[in-house]
mmCIF file of C-alpha atoms and ligand atoms in Angstrom:
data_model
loop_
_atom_site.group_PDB
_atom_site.id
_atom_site.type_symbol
_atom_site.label_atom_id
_atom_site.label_comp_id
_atom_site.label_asym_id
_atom_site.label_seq_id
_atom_site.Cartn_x
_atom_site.Cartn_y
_atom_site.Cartn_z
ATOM 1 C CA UNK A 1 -6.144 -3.738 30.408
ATOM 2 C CA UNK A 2 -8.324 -4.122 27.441
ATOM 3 C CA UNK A 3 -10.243 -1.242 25.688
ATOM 4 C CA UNK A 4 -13.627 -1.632 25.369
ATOM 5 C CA UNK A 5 -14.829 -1.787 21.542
ATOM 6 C CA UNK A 6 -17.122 1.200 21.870
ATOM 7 C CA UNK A 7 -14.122 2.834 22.350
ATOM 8 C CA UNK A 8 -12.222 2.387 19.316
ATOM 9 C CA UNK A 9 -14.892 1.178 16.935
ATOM 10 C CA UNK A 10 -18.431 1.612 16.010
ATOM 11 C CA UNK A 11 -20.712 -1.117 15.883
ATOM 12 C CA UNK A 12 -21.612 -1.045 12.185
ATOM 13 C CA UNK A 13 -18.211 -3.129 11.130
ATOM 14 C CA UNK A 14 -18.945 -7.178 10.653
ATOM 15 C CA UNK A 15 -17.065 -9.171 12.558
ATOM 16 C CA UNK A 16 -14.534 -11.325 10.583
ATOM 17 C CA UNK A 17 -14.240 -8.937 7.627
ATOM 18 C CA UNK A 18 -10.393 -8.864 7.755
ATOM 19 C CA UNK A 19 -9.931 -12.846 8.304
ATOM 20 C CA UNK A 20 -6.567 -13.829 6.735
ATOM 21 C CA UNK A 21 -5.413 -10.190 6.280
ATOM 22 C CA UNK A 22 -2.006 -8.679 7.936
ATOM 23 C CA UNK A 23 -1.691 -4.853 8.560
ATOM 24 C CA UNK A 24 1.968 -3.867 8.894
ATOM 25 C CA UNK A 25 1.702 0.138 10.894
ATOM 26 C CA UNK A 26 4.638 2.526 11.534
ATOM 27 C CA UNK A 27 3.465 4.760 14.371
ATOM 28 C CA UNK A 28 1.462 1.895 15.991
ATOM 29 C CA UNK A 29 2.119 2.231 19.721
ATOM 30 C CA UNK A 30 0.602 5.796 19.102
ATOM 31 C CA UNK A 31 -3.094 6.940 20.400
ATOM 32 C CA UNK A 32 -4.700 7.340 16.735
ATOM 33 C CA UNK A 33 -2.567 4.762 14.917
ATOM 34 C CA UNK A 34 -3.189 1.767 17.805
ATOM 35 C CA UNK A 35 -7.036 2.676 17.542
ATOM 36 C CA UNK A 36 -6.538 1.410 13.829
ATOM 37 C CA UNK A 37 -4.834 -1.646 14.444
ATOM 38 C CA UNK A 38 -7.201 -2.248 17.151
ATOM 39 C CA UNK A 39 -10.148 -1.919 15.026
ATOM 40 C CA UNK A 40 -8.654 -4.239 12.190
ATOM 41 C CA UNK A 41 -7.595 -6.813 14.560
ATOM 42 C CA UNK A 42 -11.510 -6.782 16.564
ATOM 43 C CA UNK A 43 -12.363 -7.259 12.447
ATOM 44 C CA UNK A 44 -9.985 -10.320 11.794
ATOM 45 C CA UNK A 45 -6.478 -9.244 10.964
ATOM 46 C CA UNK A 46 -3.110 -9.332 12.054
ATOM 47 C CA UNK A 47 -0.956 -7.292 12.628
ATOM 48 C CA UNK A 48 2.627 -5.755 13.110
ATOM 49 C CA UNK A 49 3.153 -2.568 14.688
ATOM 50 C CA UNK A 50 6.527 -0.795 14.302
ATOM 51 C CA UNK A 51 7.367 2.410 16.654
ATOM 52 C CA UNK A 52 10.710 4.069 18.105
ATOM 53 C CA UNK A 53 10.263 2.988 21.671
ATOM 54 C CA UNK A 54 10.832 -0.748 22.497
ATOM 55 C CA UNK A 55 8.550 -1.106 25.819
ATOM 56 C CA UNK A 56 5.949 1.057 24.410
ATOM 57 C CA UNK A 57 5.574 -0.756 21.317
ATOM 58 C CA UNK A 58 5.978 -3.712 22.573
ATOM 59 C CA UNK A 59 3.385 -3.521 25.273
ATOM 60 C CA UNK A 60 0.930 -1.685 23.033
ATOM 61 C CA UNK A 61 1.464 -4.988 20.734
ATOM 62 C CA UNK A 62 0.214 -7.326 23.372
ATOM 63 C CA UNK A 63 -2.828 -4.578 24.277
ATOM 64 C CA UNK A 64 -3.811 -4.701 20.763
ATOM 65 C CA UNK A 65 -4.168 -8.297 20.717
ATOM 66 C CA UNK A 66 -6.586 -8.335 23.414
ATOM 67 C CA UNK A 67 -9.186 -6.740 20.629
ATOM 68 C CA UNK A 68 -9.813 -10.533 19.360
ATOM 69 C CA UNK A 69 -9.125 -13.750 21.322
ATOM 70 C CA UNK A 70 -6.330 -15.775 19.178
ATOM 71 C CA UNK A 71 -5.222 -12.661 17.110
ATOM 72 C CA UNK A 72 -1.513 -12.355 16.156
ATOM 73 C CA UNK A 73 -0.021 -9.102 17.110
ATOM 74 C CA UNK A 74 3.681 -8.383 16.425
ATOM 75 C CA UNK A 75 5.781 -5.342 18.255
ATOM 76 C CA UNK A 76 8.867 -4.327 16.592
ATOM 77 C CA UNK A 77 10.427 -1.513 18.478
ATOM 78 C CA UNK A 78 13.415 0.581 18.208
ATOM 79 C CA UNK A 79 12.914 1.111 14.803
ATOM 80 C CA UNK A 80 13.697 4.418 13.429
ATOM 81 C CA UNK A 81 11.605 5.197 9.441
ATOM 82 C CA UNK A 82 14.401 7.167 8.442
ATOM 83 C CA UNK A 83 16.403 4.179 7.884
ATOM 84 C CA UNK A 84 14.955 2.392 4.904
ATOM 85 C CA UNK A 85 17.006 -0.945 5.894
ATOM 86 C CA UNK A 86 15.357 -1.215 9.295
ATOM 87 C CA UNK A 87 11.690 -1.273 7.350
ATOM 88 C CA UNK A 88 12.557 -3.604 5.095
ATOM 89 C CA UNK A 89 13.932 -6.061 7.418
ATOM 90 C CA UNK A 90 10.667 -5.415 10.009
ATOM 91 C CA UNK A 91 7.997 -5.848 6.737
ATOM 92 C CA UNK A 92 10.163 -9.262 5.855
ATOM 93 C CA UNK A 93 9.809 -10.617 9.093
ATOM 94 C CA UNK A 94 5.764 -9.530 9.729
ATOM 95 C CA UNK A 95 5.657 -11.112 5.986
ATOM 96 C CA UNK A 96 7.569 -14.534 7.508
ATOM 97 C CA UNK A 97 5.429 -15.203 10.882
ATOM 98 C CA UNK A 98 2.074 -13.681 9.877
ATOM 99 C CA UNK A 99 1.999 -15.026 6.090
ATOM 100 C CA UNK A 100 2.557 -11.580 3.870
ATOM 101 C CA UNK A 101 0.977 -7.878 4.074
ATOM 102 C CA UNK A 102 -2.303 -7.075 2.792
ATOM 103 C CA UNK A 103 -2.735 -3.156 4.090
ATOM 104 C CA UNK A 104 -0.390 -0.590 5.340
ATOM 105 C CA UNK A 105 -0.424 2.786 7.131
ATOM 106 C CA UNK A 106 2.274 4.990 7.093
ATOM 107 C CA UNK A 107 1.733 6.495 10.489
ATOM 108 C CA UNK A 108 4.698 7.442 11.711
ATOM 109 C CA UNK A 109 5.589 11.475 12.618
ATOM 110 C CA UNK A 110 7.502 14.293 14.025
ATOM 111 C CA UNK A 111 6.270 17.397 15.514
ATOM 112 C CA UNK A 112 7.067 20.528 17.656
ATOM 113 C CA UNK A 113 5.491 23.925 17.852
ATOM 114 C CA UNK A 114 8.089 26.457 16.300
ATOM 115 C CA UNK A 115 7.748 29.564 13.757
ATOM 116 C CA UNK A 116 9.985 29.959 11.077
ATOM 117 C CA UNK A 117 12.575 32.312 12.527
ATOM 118 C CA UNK A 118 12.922 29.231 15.567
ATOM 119 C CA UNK A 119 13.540 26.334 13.189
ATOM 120 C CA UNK A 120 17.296 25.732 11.678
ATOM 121 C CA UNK A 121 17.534 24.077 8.579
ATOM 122 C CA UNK A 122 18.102 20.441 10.411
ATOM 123 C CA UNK A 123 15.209 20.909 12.415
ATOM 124 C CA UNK A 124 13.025 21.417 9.486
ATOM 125 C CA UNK A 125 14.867 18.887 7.700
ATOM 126 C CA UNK A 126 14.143 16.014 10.687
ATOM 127 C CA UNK A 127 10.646 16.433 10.110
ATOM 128 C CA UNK A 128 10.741 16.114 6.541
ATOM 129 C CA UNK A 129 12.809 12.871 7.151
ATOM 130 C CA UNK A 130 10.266 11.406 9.881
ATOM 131 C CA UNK A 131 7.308 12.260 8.133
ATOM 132 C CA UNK A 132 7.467 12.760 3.971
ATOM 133 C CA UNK A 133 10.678 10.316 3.769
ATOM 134 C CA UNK A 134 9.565 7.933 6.100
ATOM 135 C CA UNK A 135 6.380 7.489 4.328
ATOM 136 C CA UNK A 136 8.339 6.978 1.565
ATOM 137 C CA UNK A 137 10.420 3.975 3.026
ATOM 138 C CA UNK A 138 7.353 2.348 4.752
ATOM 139 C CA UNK A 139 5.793 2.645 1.320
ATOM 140 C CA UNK A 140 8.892 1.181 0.062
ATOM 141 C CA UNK A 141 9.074 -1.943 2.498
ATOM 142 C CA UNK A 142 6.192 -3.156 1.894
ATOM 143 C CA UNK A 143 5.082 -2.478 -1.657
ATOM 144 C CA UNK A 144 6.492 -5.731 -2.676
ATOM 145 C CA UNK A 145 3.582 -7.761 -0.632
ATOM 146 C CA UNK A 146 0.959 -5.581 -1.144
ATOM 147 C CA UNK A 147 1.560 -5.977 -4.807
ATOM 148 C CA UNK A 148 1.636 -9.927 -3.989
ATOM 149 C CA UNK A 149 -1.448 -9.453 -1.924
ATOM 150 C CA UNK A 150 -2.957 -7.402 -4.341
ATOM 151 C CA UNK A 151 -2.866 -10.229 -6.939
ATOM 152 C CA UNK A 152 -4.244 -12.815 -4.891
ATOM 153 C CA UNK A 153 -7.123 -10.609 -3.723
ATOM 154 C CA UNK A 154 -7.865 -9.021 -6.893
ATOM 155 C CA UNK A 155 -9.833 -5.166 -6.788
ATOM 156 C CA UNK A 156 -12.114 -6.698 -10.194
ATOM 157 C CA UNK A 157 -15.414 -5.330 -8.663
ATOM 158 C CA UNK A 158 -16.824 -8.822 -7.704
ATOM 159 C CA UNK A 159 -14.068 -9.639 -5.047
ATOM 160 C CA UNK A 160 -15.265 -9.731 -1.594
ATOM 161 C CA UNK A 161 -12.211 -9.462 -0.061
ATOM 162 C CA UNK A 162 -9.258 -7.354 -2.023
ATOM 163 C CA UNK A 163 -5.838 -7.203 -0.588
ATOM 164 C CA UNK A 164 -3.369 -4.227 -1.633
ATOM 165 C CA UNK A 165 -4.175 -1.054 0.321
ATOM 166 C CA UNK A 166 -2.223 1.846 1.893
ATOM 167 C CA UNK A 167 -3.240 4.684 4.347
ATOM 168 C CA UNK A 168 -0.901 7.833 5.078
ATOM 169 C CA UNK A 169 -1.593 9.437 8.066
ATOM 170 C CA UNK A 170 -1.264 13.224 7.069
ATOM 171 C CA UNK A 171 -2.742 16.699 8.387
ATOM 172 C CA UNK A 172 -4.550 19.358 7.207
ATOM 173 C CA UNK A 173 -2.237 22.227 8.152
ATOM 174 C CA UNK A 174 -1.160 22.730 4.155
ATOM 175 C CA UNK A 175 -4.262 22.886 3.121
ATOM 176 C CA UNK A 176 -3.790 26.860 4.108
ATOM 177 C CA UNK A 177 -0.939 27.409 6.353
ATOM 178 C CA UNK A 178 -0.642 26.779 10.115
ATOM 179 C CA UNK A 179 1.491 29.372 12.521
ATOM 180 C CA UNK A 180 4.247 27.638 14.242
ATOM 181 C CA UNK A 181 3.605 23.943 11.585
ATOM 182 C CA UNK A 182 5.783 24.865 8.319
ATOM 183 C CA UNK A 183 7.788 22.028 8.974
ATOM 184 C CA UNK A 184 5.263 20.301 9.483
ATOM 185 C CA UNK A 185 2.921 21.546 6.789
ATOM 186 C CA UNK A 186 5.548 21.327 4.313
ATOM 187 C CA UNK A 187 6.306 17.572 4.821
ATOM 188 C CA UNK A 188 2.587 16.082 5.302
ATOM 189 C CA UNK A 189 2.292 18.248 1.433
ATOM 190 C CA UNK A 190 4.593 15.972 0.514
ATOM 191 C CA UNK A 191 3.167 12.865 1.828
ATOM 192 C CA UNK A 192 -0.295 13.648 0.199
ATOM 193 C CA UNK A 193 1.454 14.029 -3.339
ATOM 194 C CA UNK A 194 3.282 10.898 -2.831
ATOM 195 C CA UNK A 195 -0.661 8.914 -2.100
ATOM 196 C CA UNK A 196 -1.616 10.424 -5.630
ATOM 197 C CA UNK A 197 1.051 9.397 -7.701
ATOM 198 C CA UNK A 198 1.275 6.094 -5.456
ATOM 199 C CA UNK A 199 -2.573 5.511 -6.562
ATOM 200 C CA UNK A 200 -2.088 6.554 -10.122
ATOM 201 C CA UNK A 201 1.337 4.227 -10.541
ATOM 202 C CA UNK A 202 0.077 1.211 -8.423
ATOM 203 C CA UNK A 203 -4.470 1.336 -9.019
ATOM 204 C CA UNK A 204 -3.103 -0.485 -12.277
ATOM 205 C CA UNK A 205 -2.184 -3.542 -9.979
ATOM 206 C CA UNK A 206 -5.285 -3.077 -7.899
ATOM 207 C CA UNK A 207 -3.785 -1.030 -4.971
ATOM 208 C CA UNK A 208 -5.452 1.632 -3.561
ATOM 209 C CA UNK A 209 -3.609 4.589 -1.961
ATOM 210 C CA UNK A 210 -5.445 6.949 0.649
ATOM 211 C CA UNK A 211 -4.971 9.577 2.867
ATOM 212 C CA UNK A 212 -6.559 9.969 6.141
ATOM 213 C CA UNK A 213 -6.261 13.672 7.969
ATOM 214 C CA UNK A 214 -7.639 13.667 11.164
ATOM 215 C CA UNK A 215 -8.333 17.276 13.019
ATOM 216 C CA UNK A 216 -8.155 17.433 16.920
ATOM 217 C CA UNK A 217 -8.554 14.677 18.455
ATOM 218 C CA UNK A 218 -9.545 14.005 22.191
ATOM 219 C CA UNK A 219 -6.939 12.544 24.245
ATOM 220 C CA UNK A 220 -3.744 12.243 21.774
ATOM 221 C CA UNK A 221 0.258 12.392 22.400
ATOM 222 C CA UNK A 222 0.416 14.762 19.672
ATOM 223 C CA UNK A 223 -2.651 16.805 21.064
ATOM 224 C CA UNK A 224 -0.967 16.794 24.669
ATOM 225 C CA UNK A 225 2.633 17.500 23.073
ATOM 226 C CA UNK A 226 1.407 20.446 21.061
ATOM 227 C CA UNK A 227 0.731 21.914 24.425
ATOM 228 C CA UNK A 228 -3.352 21.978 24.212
ATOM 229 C CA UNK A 229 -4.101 19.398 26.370
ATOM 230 C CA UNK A 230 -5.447 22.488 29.119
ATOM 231 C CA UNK A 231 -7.086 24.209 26.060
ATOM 232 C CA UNK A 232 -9.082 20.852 25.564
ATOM 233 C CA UNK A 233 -9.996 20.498 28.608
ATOM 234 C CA UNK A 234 -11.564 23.932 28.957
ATOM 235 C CA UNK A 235 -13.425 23.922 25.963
ATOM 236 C CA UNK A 236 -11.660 26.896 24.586
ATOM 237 C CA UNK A 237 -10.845 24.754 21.577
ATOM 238 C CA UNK A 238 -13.878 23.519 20.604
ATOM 239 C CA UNK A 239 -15.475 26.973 18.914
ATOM 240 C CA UNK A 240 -12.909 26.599 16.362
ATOM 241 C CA UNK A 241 -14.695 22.818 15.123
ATOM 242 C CA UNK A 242 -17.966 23.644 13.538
ATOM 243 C CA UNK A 243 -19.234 20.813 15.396
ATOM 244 C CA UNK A 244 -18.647 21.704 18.698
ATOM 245 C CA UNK A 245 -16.535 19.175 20.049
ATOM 246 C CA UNK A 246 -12.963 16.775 19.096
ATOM 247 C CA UNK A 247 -12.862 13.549 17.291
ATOM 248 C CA UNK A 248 -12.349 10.516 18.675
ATOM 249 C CA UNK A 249 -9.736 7.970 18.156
ATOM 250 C CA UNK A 250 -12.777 5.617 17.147
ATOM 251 C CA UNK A 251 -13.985 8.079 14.297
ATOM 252 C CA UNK A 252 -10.281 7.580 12.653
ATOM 253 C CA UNK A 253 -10.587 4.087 13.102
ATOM 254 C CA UNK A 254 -13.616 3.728 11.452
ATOM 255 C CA UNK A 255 -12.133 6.016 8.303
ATOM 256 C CA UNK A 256 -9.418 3.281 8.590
ATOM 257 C CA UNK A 257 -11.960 0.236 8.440
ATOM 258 C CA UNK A 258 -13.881 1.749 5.542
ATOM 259 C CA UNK A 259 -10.950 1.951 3.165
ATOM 260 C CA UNK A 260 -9.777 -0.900 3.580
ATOM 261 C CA UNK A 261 -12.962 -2.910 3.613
ATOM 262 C CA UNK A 262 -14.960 -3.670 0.256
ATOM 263 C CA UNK A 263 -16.962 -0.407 0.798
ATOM 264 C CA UNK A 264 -13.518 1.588 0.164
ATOM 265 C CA UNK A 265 -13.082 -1.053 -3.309
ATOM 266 C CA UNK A 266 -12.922 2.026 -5.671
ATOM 267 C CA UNK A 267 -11.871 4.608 -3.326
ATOM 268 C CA UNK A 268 -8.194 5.563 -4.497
ATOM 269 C CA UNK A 269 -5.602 8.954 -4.653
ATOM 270 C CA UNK A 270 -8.453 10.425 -2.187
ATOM 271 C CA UNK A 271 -7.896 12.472 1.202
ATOM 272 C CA UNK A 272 -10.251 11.394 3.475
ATOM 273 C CA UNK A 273 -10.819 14.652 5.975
ATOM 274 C CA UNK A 274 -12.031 13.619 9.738
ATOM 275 C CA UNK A 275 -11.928 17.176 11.255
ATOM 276 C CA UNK A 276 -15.417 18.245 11.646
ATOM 277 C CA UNK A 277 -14.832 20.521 9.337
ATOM 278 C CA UNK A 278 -12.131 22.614 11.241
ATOM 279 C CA UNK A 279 -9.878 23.386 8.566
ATOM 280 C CA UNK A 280 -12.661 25.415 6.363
ATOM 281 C CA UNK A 281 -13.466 27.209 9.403
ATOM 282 C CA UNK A 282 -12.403 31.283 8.185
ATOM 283 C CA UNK A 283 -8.700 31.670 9.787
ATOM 284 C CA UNK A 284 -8.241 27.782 9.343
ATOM 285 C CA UNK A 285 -6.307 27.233 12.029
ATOM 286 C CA UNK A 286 -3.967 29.675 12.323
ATOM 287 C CA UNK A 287 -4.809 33.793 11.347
ATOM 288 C CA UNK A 288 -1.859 35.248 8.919
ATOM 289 C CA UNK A 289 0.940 36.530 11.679
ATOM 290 C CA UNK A 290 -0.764 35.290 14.796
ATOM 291 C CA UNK A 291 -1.212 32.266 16.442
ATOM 292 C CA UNK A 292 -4.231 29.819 17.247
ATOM 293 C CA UNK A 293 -5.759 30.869 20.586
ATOM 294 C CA UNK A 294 -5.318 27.500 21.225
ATOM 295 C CA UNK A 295 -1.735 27.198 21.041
ATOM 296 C CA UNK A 296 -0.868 30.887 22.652
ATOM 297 C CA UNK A 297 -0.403 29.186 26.349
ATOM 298 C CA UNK A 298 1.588 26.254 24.985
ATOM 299 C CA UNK A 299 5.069 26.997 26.373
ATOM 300 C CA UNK A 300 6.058 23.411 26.556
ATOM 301 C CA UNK A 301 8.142 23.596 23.392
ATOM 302 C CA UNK A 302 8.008 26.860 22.264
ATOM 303 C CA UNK A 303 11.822 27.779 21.321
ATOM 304 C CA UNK A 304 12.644 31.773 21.144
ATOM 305 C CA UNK A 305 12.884 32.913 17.507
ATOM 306 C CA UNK A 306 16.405 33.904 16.830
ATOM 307 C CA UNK A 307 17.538 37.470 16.203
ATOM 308 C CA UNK A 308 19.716 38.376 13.646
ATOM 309 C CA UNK A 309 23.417 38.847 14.529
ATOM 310 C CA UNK A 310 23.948 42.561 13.410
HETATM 311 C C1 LIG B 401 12.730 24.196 17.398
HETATM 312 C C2 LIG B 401 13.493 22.011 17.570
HETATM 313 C C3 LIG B 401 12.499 21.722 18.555
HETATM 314 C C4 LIG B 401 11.612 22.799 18.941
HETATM 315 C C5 LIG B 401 13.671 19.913 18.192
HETATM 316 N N1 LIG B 401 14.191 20.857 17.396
HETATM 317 N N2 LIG B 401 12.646 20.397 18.921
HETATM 318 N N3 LIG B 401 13.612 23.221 16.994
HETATM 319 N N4 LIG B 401 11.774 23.994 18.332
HETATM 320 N N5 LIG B 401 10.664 22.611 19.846
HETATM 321 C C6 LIG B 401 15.337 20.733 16.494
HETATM 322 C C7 LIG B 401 16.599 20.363 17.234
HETATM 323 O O1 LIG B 401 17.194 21.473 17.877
HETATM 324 C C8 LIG B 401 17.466 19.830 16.080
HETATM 325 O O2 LIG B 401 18.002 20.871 15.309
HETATM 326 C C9 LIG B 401 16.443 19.146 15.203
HETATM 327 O O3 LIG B 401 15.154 19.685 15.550
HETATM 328 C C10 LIG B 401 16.412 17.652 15.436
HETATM 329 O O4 LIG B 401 16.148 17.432 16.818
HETATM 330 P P1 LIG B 401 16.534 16.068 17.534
HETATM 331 O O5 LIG B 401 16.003 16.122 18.902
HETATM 332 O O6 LIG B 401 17.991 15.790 17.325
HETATM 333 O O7 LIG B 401 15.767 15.042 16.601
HETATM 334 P P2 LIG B 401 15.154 13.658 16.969
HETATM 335 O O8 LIG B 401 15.804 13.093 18.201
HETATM 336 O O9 LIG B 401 15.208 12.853 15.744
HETATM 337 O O10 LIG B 401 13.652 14.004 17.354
HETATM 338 C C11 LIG B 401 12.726 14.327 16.352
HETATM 339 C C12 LIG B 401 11.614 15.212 16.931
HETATM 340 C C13 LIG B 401 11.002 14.460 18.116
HETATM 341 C C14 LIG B 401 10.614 15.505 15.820
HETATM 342 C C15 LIG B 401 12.242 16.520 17.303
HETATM 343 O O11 LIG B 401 11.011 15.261 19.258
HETATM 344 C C16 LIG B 401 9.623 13.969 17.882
HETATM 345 O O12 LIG B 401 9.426 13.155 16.978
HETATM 346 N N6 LIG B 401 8.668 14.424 18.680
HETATM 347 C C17 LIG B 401 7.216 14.308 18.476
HETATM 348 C C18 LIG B 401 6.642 12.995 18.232
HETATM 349 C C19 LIG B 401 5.137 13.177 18.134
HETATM 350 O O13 LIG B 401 4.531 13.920 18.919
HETATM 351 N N7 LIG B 401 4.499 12.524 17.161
HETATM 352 C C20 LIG B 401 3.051 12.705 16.964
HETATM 353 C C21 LIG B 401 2.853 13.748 15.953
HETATM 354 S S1 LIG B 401 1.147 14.157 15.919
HETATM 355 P P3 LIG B 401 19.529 21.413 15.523
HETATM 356 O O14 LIG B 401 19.697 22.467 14.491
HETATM 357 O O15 LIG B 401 19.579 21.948 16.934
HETATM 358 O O16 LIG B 401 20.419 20.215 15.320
HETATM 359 C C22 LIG B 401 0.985 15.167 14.674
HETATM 360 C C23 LIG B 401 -0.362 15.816 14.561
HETATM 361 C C24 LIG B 401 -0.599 16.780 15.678
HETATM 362 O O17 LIG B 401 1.854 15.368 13.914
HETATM 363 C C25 LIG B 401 -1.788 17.667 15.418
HETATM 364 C C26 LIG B 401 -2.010 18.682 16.510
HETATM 365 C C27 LIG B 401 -2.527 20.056 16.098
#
């Protein structure tokens, strides 16, 4: 069934703004990263969508295309962005049936709720892989055609329509710590230092490299798998945004839709925060040796920390 635009994009954006532009996404068939897509395919693009599940992606492919009669929406599925190989082969086949890749976002992530003590050294290291490495490959796979795209649509100031842009997904939980995210934390560092030096290396070519963090957002896997889906729903979660409420899939969206449209031209090696501010909140989100109220009924995931063998 289709989504109604209201609910994945404001009504500012012109139509037709991303005409002739391809967006190749790893974490597509996901709830924040298929509000993207969707918004840049309502605007004009195309797009390829690349997630682990085959049905899921697949079918979220041929949802997305509903945003704009005659759009061309590619699903490639069972596609794993620890393997560098696999992303190269999926950007040189989006680049082959939709004509190249103009923007990318590295969306793709792992996550579980465990402290330190619970997490063995593979654990940690999985979510390093999935998130900081796998940025890395998508970044990888597809820096060849934004580079192409990039010089075609030159970033000079007076082009209306520049090609050559990149969006990490990331978080805000190493901004100060989060109880229970170190693995976490400690690979989305990583894929915020890899946007800057991305930005620096590649804004000579006219690429632009961006982060987008989004905070809480209403209705998400991740939100749901992180166990505060009943937390939501009461409210309890809210006090700790200043403004009183979650984000919407729509408000990353739009974040998405400014970068990569001529308003986001000179915009590059930034973090763009849509949180409502939750991170400065005092405690952030998670108060040295306790846990966020919000997460202290999540037993979904929640492994036992090991004791020592004495
Ligand atoms: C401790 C755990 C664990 C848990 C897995 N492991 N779950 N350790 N607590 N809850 C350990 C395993 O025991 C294993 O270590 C290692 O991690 C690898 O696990 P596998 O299951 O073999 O890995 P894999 O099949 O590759 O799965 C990766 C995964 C996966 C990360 C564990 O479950 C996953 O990707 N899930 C979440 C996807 C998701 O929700 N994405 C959206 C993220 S949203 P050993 O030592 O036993 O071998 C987001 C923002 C959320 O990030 C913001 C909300 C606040």
């Amino acid at each position: 069934m289709a989504i109604p635009r209201s609910e994945y994009l404001s009504e500012v954006w012109k139509d037709g703004i991303f005409s002739n532009k391809v967006v190749f996404c790893t974490g597509g068939a996901g709830s924040i990263c298929s509000a993207q897509v969707r918004a840049l395919v309502h605007l004009g693009a195309n797009a390829c969508i690349i997630g682990r599940n085959a049905e899921k992606t697949e079918s979220m492919a041929a949802n997305i295309a509903t945003a704009r009669a005659g759009s061309r929406v590619i699903g490639i599925g069972g596609l794993d962005v620890r393997k560098v190989e696999d992303l190269e082969e999926a950007a040189a086949r989006c680049a082959k049936e939709l004509g190249g890749i103009d923007f990318c976002i590295a969306g793709a992530a792992g996550n579980f709720l465990s402290p330190i003590s619970g997490l063995s050294s593979n654990a940690f290291r999985t979510v390093i892989e999935i998130d900081t490495i796998g940025s890395f490959n998508t970044l990888k796979a597809t820096l060849p055609y934004l580079i192409e795209s990039a010089k075609k649509n030159p970033n000079n100031g007076t082009n209306p329509s520049t090609g050559g842009r990149i969006i990490f997904v990331s978080a805000s939980f190493h901004f100060k710590g989060m109880a229970l995210q170190a693995h976490v934390s400690a690979a989305k560092a990583g894929v915020d230092a890899l946007s800057a030096t991305a930005a620096i290396e590649y804004g000579p070519r006219g690429i632009t490299s961006n982060i987008i963090t989004p905070g809480p957002i209403m209705g998400t896997e991740g939100m749901a798998r992180l166990g505060s889906r009943d937390a939501e729903q009461s409210g309890a979660a809210f006090k700790k945004v200043p403004l009183g409420r979650y984000g919407l899939v729509k408000e990353i969206a739009d974040g998405t839709v400014y970068l990569f449209s001529d308003a986001g031209n000179f915009v590059n090696g930034e973090v763009l925060v849509i949180d409502g501010a939750e991170w400065r909140t005092p405690g952030g989100m998670g108060v040295a040796g306790q846990y966020p109220d919000y997460l202290l009924d999540n037993t979904f995931q929640r492994r036992e920390e090991k004791k020592p063998k004495l």
